[in-house]
Coordinates of C-alpha atoms and ligand atoms in Angstrom, one line a residue:
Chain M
X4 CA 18.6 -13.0 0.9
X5 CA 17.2 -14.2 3.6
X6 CA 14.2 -13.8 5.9
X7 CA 14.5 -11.5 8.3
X8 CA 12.2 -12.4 11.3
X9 CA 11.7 -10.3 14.6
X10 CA 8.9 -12.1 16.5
X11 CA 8.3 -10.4 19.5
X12 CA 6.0 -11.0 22.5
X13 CA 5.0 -8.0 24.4
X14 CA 6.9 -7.8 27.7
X15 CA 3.7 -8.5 29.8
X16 CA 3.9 -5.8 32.4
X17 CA 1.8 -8.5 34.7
X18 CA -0.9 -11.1 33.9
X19 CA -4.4 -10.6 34.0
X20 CA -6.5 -13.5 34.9
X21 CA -10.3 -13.8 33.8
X22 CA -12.3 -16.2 35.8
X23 CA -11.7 -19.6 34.1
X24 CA -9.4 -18.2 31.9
X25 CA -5.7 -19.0 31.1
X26 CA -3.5 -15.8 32.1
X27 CA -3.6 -13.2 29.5
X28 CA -0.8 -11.1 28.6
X29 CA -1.1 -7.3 30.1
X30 CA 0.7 -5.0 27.8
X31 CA 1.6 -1.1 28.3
X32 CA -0.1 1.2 25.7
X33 CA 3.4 3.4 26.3
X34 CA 6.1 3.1 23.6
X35 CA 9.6 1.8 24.3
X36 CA 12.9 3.1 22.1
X37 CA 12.4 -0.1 20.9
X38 CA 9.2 -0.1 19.5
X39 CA 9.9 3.4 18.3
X40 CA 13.3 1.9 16.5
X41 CA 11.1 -1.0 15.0
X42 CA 8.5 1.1 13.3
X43 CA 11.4 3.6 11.7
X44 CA 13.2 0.2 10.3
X45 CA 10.2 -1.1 9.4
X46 CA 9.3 1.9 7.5
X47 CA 13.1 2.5 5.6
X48 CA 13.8 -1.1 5.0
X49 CA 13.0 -3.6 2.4
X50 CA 10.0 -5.8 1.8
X51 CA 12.0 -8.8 3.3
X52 CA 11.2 -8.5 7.0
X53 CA 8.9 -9.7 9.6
X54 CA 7.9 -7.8 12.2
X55 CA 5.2 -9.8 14.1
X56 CA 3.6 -10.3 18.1
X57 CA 2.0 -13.3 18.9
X58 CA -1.7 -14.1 18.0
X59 CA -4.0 -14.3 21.2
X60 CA -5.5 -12.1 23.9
X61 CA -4.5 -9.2 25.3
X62 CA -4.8 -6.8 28.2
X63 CA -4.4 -3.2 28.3
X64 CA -5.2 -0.9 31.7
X65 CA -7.4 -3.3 33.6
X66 CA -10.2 -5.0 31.8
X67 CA -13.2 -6.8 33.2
X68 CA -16.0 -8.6 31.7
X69 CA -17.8 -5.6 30.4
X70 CA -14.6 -3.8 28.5
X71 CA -14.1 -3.4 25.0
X72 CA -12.4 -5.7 22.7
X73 CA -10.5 -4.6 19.8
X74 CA -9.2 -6.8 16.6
X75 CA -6.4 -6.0 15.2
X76 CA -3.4 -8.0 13.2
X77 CA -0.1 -9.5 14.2
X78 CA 2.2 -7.2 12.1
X79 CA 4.1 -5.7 14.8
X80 CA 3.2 -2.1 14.0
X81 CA -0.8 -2.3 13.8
X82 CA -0.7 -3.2 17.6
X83 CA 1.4 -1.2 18.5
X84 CA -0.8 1.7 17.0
X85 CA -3.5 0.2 18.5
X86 CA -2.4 -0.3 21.9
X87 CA -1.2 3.4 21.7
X88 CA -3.9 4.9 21.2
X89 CA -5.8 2.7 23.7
X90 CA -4.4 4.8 26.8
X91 CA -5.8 5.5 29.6
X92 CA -8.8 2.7 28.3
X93 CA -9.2 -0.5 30.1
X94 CA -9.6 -3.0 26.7
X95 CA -8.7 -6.1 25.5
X96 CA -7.6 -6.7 22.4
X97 CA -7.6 -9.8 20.4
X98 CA -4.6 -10.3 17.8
X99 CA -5.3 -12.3 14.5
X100 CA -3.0 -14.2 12.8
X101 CA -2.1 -12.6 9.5
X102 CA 1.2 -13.5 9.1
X103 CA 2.8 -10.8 10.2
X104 CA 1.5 -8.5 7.6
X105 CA -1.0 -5.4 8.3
X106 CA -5.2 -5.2 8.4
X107 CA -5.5 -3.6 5.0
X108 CA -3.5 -5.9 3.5
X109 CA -4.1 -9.3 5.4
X110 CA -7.8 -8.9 4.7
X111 CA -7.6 -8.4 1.2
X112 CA -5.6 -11.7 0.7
X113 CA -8.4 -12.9 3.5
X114 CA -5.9 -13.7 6.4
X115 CA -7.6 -10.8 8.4
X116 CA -11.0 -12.8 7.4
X117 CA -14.6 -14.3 9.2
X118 CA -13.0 -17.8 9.3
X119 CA -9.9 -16.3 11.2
X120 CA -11.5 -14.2 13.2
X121 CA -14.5 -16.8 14.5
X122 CA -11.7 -19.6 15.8
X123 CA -9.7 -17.0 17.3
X124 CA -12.7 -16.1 19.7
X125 CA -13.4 -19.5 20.5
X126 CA -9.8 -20.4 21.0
X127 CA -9.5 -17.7 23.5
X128 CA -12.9 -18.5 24.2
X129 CA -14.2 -14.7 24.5
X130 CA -17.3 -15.9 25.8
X131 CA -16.3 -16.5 28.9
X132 CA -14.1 -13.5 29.2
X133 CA -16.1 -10.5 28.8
X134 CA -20.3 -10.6 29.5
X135 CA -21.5 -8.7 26.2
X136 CA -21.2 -9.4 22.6
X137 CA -19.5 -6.9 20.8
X138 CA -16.2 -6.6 19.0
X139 CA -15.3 -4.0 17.4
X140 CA -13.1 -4.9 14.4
X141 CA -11.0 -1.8 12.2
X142 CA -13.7 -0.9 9.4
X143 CA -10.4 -2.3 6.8
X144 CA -10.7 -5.5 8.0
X145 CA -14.3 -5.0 6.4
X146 CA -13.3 -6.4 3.1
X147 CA -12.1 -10.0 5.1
X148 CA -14.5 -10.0 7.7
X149 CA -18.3 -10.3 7.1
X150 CA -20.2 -9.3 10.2
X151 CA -23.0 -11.2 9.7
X152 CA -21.6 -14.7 9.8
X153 CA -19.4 -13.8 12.5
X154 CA -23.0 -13.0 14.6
X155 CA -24.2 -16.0 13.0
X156 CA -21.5 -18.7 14.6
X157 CA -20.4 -16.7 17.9
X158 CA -22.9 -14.6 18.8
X159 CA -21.1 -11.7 19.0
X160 CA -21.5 -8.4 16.9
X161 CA -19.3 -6.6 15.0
X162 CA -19.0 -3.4 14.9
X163 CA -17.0 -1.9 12.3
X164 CA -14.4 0.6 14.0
X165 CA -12.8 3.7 12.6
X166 CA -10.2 3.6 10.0
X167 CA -7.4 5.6 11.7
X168 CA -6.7 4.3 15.7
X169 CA -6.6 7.3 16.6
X170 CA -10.1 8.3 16.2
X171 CA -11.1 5.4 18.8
X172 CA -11.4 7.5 22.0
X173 CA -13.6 9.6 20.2
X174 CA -15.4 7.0 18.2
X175 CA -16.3 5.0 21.6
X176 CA -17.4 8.3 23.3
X177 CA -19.8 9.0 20.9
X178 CA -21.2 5.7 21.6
X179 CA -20.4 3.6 18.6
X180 CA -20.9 5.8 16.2
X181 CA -18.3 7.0 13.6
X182 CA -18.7 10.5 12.0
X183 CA -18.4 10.4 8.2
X184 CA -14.4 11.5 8.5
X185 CA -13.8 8.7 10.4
X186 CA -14.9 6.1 7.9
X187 CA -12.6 7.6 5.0
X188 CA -8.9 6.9 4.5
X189 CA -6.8 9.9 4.2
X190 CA -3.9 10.2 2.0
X191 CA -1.6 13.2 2.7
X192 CA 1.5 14.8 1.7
X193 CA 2.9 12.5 4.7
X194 CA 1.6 9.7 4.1
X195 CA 2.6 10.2 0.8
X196 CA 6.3 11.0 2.1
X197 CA 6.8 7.9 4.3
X198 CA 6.3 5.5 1.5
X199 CA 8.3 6.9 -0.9
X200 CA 11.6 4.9 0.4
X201 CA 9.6 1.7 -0.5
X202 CA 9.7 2.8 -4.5
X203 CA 13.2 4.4 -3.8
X204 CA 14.5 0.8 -2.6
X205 CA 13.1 -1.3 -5.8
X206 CA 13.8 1.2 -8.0
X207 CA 17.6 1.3 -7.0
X208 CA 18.1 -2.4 -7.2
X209 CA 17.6 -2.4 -10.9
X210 CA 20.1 0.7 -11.4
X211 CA 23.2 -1.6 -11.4
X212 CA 22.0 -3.3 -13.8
X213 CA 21.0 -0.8 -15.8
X214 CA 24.6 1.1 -15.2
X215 CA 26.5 -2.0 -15.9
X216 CA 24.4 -1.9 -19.9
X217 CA 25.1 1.9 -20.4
X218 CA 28.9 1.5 -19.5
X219 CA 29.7 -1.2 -21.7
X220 CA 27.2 0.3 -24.3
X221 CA 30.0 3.4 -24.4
X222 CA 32.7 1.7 -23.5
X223 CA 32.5 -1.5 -26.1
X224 CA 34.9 -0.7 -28.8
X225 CA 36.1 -3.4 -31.9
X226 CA 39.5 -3.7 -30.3
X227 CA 37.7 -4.0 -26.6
X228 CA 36.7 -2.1 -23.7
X229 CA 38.0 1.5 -23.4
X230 CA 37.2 2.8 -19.7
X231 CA 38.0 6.6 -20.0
X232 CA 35.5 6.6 -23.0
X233 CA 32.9 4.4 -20.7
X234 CA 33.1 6.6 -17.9
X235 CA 33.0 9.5 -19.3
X236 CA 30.4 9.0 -22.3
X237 CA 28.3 7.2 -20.0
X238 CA 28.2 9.6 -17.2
X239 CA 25.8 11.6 -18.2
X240 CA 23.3 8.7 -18.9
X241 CA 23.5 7.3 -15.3
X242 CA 23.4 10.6 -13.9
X243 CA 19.7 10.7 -15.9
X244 CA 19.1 7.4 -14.6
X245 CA 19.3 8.8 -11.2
X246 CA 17.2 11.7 -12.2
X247 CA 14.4 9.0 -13.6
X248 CA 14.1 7.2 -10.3
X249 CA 14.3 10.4 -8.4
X250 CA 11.6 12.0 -10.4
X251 CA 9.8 8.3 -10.3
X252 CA 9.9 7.3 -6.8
X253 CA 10.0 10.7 -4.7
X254 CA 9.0 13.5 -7.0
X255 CA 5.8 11.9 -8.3
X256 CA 4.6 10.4 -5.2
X257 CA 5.3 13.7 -3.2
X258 CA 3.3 15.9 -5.8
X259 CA 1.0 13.7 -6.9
X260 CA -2.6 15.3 -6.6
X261 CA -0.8 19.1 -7.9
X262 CA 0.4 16.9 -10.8
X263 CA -2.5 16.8 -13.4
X264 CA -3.9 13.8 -15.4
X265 CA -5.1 10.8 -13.1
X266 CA -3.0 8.3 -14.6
X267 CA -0.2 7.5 -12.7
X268 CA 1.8 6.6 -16.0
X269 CA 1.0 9.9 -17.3
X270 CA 2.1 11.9 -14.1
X271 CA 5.1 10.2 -13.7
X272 CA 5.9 10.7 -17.5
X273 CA 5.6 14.5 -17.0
X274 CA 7.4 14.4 -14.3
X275 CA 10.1 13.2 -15.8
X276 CA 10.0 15.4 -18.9
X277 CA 10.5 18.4 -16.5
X278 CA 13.1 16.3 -14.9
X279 CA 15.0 15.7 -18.0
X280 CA 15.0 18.8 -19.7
X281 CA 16.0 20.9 -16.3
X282 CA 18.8 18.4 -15.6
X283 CA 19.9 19.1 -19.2
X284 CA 19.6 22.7 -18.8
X285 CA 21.8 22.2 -15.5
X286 CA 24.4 19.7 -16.7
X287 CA 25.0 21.2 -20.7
X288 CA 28.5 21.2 -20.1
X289 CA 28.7 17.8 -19.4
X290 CA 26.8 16.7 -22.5
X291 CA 29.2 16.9 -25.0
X292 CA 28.3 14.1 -27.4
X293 CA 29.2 14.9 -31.3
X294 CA 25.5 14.2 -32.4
X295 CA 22.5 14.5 -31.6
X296 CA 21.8 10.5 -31.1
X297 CA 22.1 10.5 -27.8
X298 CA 20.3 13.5 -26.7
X299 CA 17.2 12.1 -28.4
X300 CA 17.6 8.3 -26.7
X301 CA 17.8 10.4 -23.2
X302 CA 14.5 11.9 -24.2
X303 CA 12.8 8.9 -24.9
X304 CA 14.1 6.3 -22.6
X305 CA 14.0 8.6 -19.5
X306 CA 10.9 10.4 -18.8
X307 CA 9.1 7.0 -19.6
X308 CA 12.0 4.9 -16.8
X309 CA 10.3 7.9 -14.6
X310 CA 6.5 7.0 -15.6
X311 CA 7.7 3.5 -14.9
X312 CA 8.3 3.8 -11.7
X313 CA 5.7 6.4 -10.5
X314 CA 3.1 3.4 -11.8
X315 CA 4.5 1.3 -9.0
X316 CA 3.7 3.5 -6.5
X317 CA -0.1 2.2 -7.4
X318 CA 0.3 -0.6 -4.6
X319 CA 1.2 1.8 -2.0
X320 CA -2.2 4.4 -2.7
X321 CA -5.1 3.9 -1.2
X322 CA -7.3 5.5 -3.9
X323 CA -6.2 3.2 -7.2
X324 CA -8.3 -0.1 -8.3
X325 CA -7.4 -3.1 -10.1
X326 CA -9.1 -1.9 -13.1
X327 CA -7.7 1.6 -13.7
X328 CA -4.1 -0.2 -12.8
X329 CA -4.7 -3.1 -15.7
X330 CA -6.0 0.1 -18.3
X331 CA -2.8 1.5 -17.6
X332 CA -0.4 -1.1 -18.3
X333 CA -2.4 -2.4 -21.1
X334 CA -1.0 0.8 -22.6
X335 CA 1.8 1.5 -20.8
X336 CA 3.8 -2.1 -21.2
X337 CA 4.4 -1.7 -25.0
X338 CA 4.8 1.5 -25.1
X339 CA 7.6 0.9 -22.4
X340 CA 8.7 -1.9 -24.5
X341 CA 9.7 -0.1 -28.2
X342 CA 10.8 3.1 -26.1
X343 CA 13.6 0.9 -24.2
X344 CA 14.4 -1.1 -27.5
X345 CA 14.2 2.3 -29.8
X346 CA 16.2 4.5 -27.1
X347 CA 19.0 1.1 -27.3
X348 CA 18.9 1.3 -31.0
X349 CA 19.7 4.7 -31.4
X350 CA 22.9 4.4 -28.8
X351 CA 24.1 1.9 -30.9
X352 CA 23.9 3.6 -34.1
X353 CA 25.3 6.5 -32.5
X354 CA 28.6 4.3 -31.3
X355 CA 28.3 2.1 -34.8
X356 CA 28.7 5.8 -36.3
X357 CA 31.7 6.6 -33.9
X358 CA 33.6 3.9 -34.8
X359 CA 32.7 4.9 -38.9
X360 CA 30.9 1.4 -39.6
X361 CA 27.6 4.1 -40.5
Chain C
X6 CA -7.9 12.3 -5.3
X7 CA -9.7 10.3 -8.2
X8 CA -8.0 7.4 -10.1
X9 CA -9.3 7.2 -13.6
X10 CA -12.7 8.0 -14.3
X11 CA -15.2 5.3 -15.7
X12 CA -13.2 2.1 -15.3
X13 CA -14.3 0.4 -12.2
X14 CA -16.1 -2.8 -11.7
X15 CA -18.5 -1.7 -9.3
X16 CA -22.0 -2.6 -9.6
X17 CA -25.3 -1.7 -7.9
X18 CA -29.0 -3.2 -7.7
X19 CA -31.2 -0.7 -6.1
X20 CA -34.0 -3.2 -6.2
X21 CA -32.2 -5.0 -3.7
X22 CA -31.1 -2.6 -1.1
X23 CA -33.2 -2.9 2.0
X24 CA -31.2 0.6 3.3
X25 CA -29.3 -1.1 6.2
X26 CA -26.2 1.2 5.8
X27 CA -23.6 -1.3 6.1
X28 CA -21.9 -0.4 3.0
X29 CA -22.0 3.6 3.6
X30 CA -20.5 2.2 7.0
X31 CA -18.0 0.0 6.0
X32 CA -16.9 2.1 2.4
X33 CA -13.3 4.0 3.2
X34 CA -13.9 6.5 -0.2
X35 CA -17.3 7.2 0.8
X36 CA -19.0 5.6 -2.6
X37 CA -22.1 5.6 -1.2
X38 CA -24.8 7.6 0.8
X39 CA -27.9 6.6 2.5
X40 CA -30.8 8.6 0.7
X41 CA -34.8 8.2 1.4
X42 CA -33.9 5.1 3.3
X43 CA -31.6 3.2 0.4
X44 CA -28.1 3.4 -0.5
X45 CA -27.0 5.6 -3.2
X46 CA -23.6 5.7 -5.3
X47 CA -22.5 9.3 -5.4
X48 CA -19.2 8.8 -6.3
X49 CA -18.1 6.0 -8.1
X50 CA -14.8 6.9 -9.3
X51 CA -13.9 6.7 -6.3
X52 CA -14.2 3.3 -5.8
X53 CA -11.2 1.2 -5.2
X54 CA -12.8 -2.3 -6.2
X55 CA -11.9 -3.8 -2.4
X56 CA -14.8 -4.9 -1.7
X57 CA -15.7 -4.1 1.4
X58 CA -19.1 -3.1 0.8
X59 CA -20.2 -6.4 -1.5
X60 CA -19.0 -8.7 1.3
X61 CA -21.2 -7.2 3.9
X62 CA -24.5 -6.5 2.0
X63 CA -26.2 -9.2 3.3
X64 CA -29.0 -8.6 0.2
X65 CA -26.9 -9.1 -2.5
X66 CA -27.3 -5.6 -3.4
X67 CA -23.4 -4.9 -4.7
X68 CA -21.1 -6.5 -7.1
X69 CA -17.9 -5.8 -7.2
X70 CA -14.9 -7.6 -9.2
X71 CA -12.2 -7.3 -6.4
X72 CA -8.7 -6.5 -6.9
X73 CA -5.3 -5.2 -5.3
X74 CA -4.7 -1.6 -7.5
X75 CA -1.0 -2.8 -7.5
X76 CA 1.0 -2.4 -10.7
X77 CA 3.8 -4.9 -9.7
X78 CA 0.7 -7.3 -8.6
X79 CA -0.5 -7.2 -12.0
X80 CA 2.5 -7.4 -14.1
X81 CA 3.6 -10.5 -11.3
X82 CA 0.8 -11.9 -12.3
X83 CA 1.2 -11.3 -16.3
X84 CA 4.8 -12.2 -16.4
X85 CA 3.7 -16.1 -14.2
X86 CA -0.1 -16.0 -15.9
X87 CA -1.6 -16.3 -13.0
X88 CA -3.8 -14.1 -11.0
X89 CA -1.9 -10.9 -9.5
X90 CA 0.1 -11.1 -6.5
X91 CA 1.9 -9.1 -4.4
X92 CA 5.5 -10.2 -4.0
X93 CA 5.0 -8.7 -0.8
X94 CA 2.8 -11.6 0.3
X95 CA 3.5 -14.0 2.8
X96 CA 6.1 -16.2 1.5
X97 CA 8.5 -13.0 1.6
X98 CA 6.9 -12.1 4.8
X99 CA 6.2 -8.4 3.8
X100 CA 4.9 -5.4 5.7
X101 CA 3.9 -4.4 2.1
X102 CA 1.4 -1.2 2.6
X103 CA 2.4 -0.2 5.2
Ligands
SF4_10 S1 -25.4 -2.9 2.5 FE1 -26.7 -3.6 0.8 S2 -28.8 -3.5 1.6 FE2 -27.5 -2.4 3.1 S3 -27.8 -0.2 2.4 FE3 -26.0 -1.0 1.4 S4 -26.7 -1.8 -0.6 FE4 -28.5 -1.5 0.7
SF4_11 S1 -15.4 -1.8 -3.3 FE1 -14.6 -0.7 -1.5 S2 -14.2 1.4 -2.3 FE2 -15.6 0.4 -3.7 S3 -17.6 1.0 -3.1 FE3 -17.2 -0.9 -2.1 S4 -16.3 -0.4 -0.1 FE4 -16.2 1.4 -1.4

């Protein structure tokens, strides 16, 4: 697959001028149908896509020399916010090339960083543009950018912003100064909700695969392939894989702080037991295997295929560290391991026992 | 919400904190607190080792080993040996956290 690439330059809505400057583009803190199309794509769709503005300066309302300037990334959707919730404020703001990818991000892999961030200002030589020395840079960025060097080689200061756009009006009216709330990232039920299509996507890419294994697992016979007894022995078994990514990838997510225990592993292991044993309460008629092989594989394999997939939702949290994340899989990959290999051993006893070889 | 108590890498030298505030400022879990004019960790299972708060301490007063708390990161980085990385990085041009 290829990548997808929407590069967009804001339509200027004029240029602004700064004495001895080149033209800047003027942008409109107002949304377009476009931009609200963007960010809902941008939210559903997979990893593969770009969605970026051009690095440089920027004008929003009408700036002068003593206006705030803001830092923000080129991942289409961080300026956007920004320039949003800019309204009604004369600004500039001063877009950093990360690659297209947002300020939380970009600065942890250092793209949002002090080197970035220093030759951007010279390029668009700020010096010249506004009379004072501040910036005011997202308090994210904090983990690429280091203030004091960025004093230290342009003379300007950086103020650490608040986390959430938003807050900015406020922030700015208060003179600088950000209350405790707006230095701490939240993490709601929303938030929560919107990601959850980014573990739903992954997580369904694998199910072909993993339907293609169970089919010819039932349907596999010494004289070939039988499809009725395919279909309908493995039904059940992809209808639990669904259950597993369901319970993984939305259930998990959703209810994550009512769920207890703090490893993710754990919660979405739980999860998934629940899962399992209502669907099996729900579906009994279907399950109509002649032992008790299978219903013990199901058991195994699934609820874990659930606390599989809930640990990937560690990269989209903002509360989880490297350290916890390595604890986990340090117990988590072989016990994921000898489940998958156990659960496929005891499916193929159970069909070696079918077919009277056992 | 807490991730799993007593695991991160966060450390702190007292001796060395001349009580700027840049880490209370610059902390999004609110790890520390400024108290009788020096920093003070009040919470650190909160911490999510990104470092934030190390890189701006101008004193040296904060180690942290940083890290992305990304399961797919780490087992990338397991399964090629070497450090974790997000497959959401720039080569596949990802919006990855949103
Ligand atoms: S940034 Fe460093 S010196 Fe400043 S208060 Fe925090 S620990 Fe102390
Ligand atoms: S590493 Fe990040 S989360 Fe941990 S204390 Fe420092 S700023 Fe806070």
């Amino acid at each position: 697959m290829g990548i997808e690439k929407i590069s967009f330059l804001p339509r200027p809505l004029g240029v602004k001028k700064a004495a001895g400057q080149p033209a800047v583009s003027k942008v409109s803190s107002e949304w377009t149908w476009t931009d609200h199309f963007g960010q809902i794509r941008c939210r559903i769709s997979s990893l593969r896509m770009r969605y970026t503005v051009g690095p440089g300066l920027y004008a929003v309302g009408e700036p002068d020399r003593e206006s705030d300037v803001f830092v923000t990334a080129n991942y289409k959707l961080s300026f956007d916010i920004l320039r949003r919730e800019l309204k009604g404020l004369n600004a500039w703001i001063i877009v950093l090339d990360t690659k297209g990818i947002n300020v939380w991000c970009a600065a942890g892999k250092g793209t949002f960083g002090t080197d970035e961030l220093i030759s951007r200002i010279n390029e668009i030589n700020l010096h010249n543009v506004v009379a004072h020395r501040r910036i005011i840079v997202p308090q994210l960025g904090a983990v690429g950018v280091n203030a004091r060097i960025v004093q230290q080689r342009t003379g300007f200061r950086v103020y650490f912003g608040p986390v959430h756009a938003k807050d900015i009006p406020a922030y700015i009216r208060a003179g600088y100064i950000k209350t405790p709330e707006m230095r701490l990232v939240r993490f709601n039920m929303m938030d929560r909700l919107v990601l959850t299509p980014m573990e739903i996507n992954p997580a369904m890419k694998k199910f072909p695969l993993f339907g293609l294994i169970i089919l010819l697992l039932f349907g596999i016979q010494p004289s070939g392939i039988l499809f009725k007894d395919a279909w309908e022995e493995g039904m059940p078994f992809l209808i639990f894989g669904l259950t597993a990514v369901f319970s993984g990838a939305f259930m998990t997510p959703l209810l994550l702080p009512f769920i207890p225990f703090r490893s993710f592993a754990v919660k979405g292991w739980l999860t998934g037991v629940i899962a399992v044993f209502a669907l099996m309460q729900g579906i009994g008629g279907f399950w109509h295997y002649s032992s008790l092989l299978p219903l013990v594989a199901a058991y195994i394999f699934f609820p874990l295929a659930s606390s599989y997939i809930a640990l990937q939702f560690t990269g989209s949290t903002t509360f989880t560290n490297m350290s916890g994340v390595k604890k986990e899989l340090k117990i988590g990959v072989p016990v994921y391991l000898t489940a998958t290999a156990t659960s496929l051993l005891i499916l193929v006893m159970y069909r070696l026992s079918q077919w009277g070889i056992i | 919400m807490k991730y799993i108590a007593d695991v991160v890498t966060l450390e702190f030298f007292q001796e060395k904190c001349t009580g700027c505030g840049k880490c209370v400022d610059v902390c999004p879990h609110g790890v520390f607190l400024m108290r009788d004019k020096k920093a003070i960790v009040v919470d650190r299972d909160r911490c999510m080792e990104c470092g934030a708060c190390a890189n701006n301490c101008e004193f040296g007063a904060i180690k942290v080993n940083l890290g992305v708390g990304c399961a797919a990161a780490i087992i990338n980085g397991m399964i090629t040996g070497g450090p974790p990385s997000c497959d959401c990085g720039v080569e596949s041009g990802g919006n990855c956290c949103g």
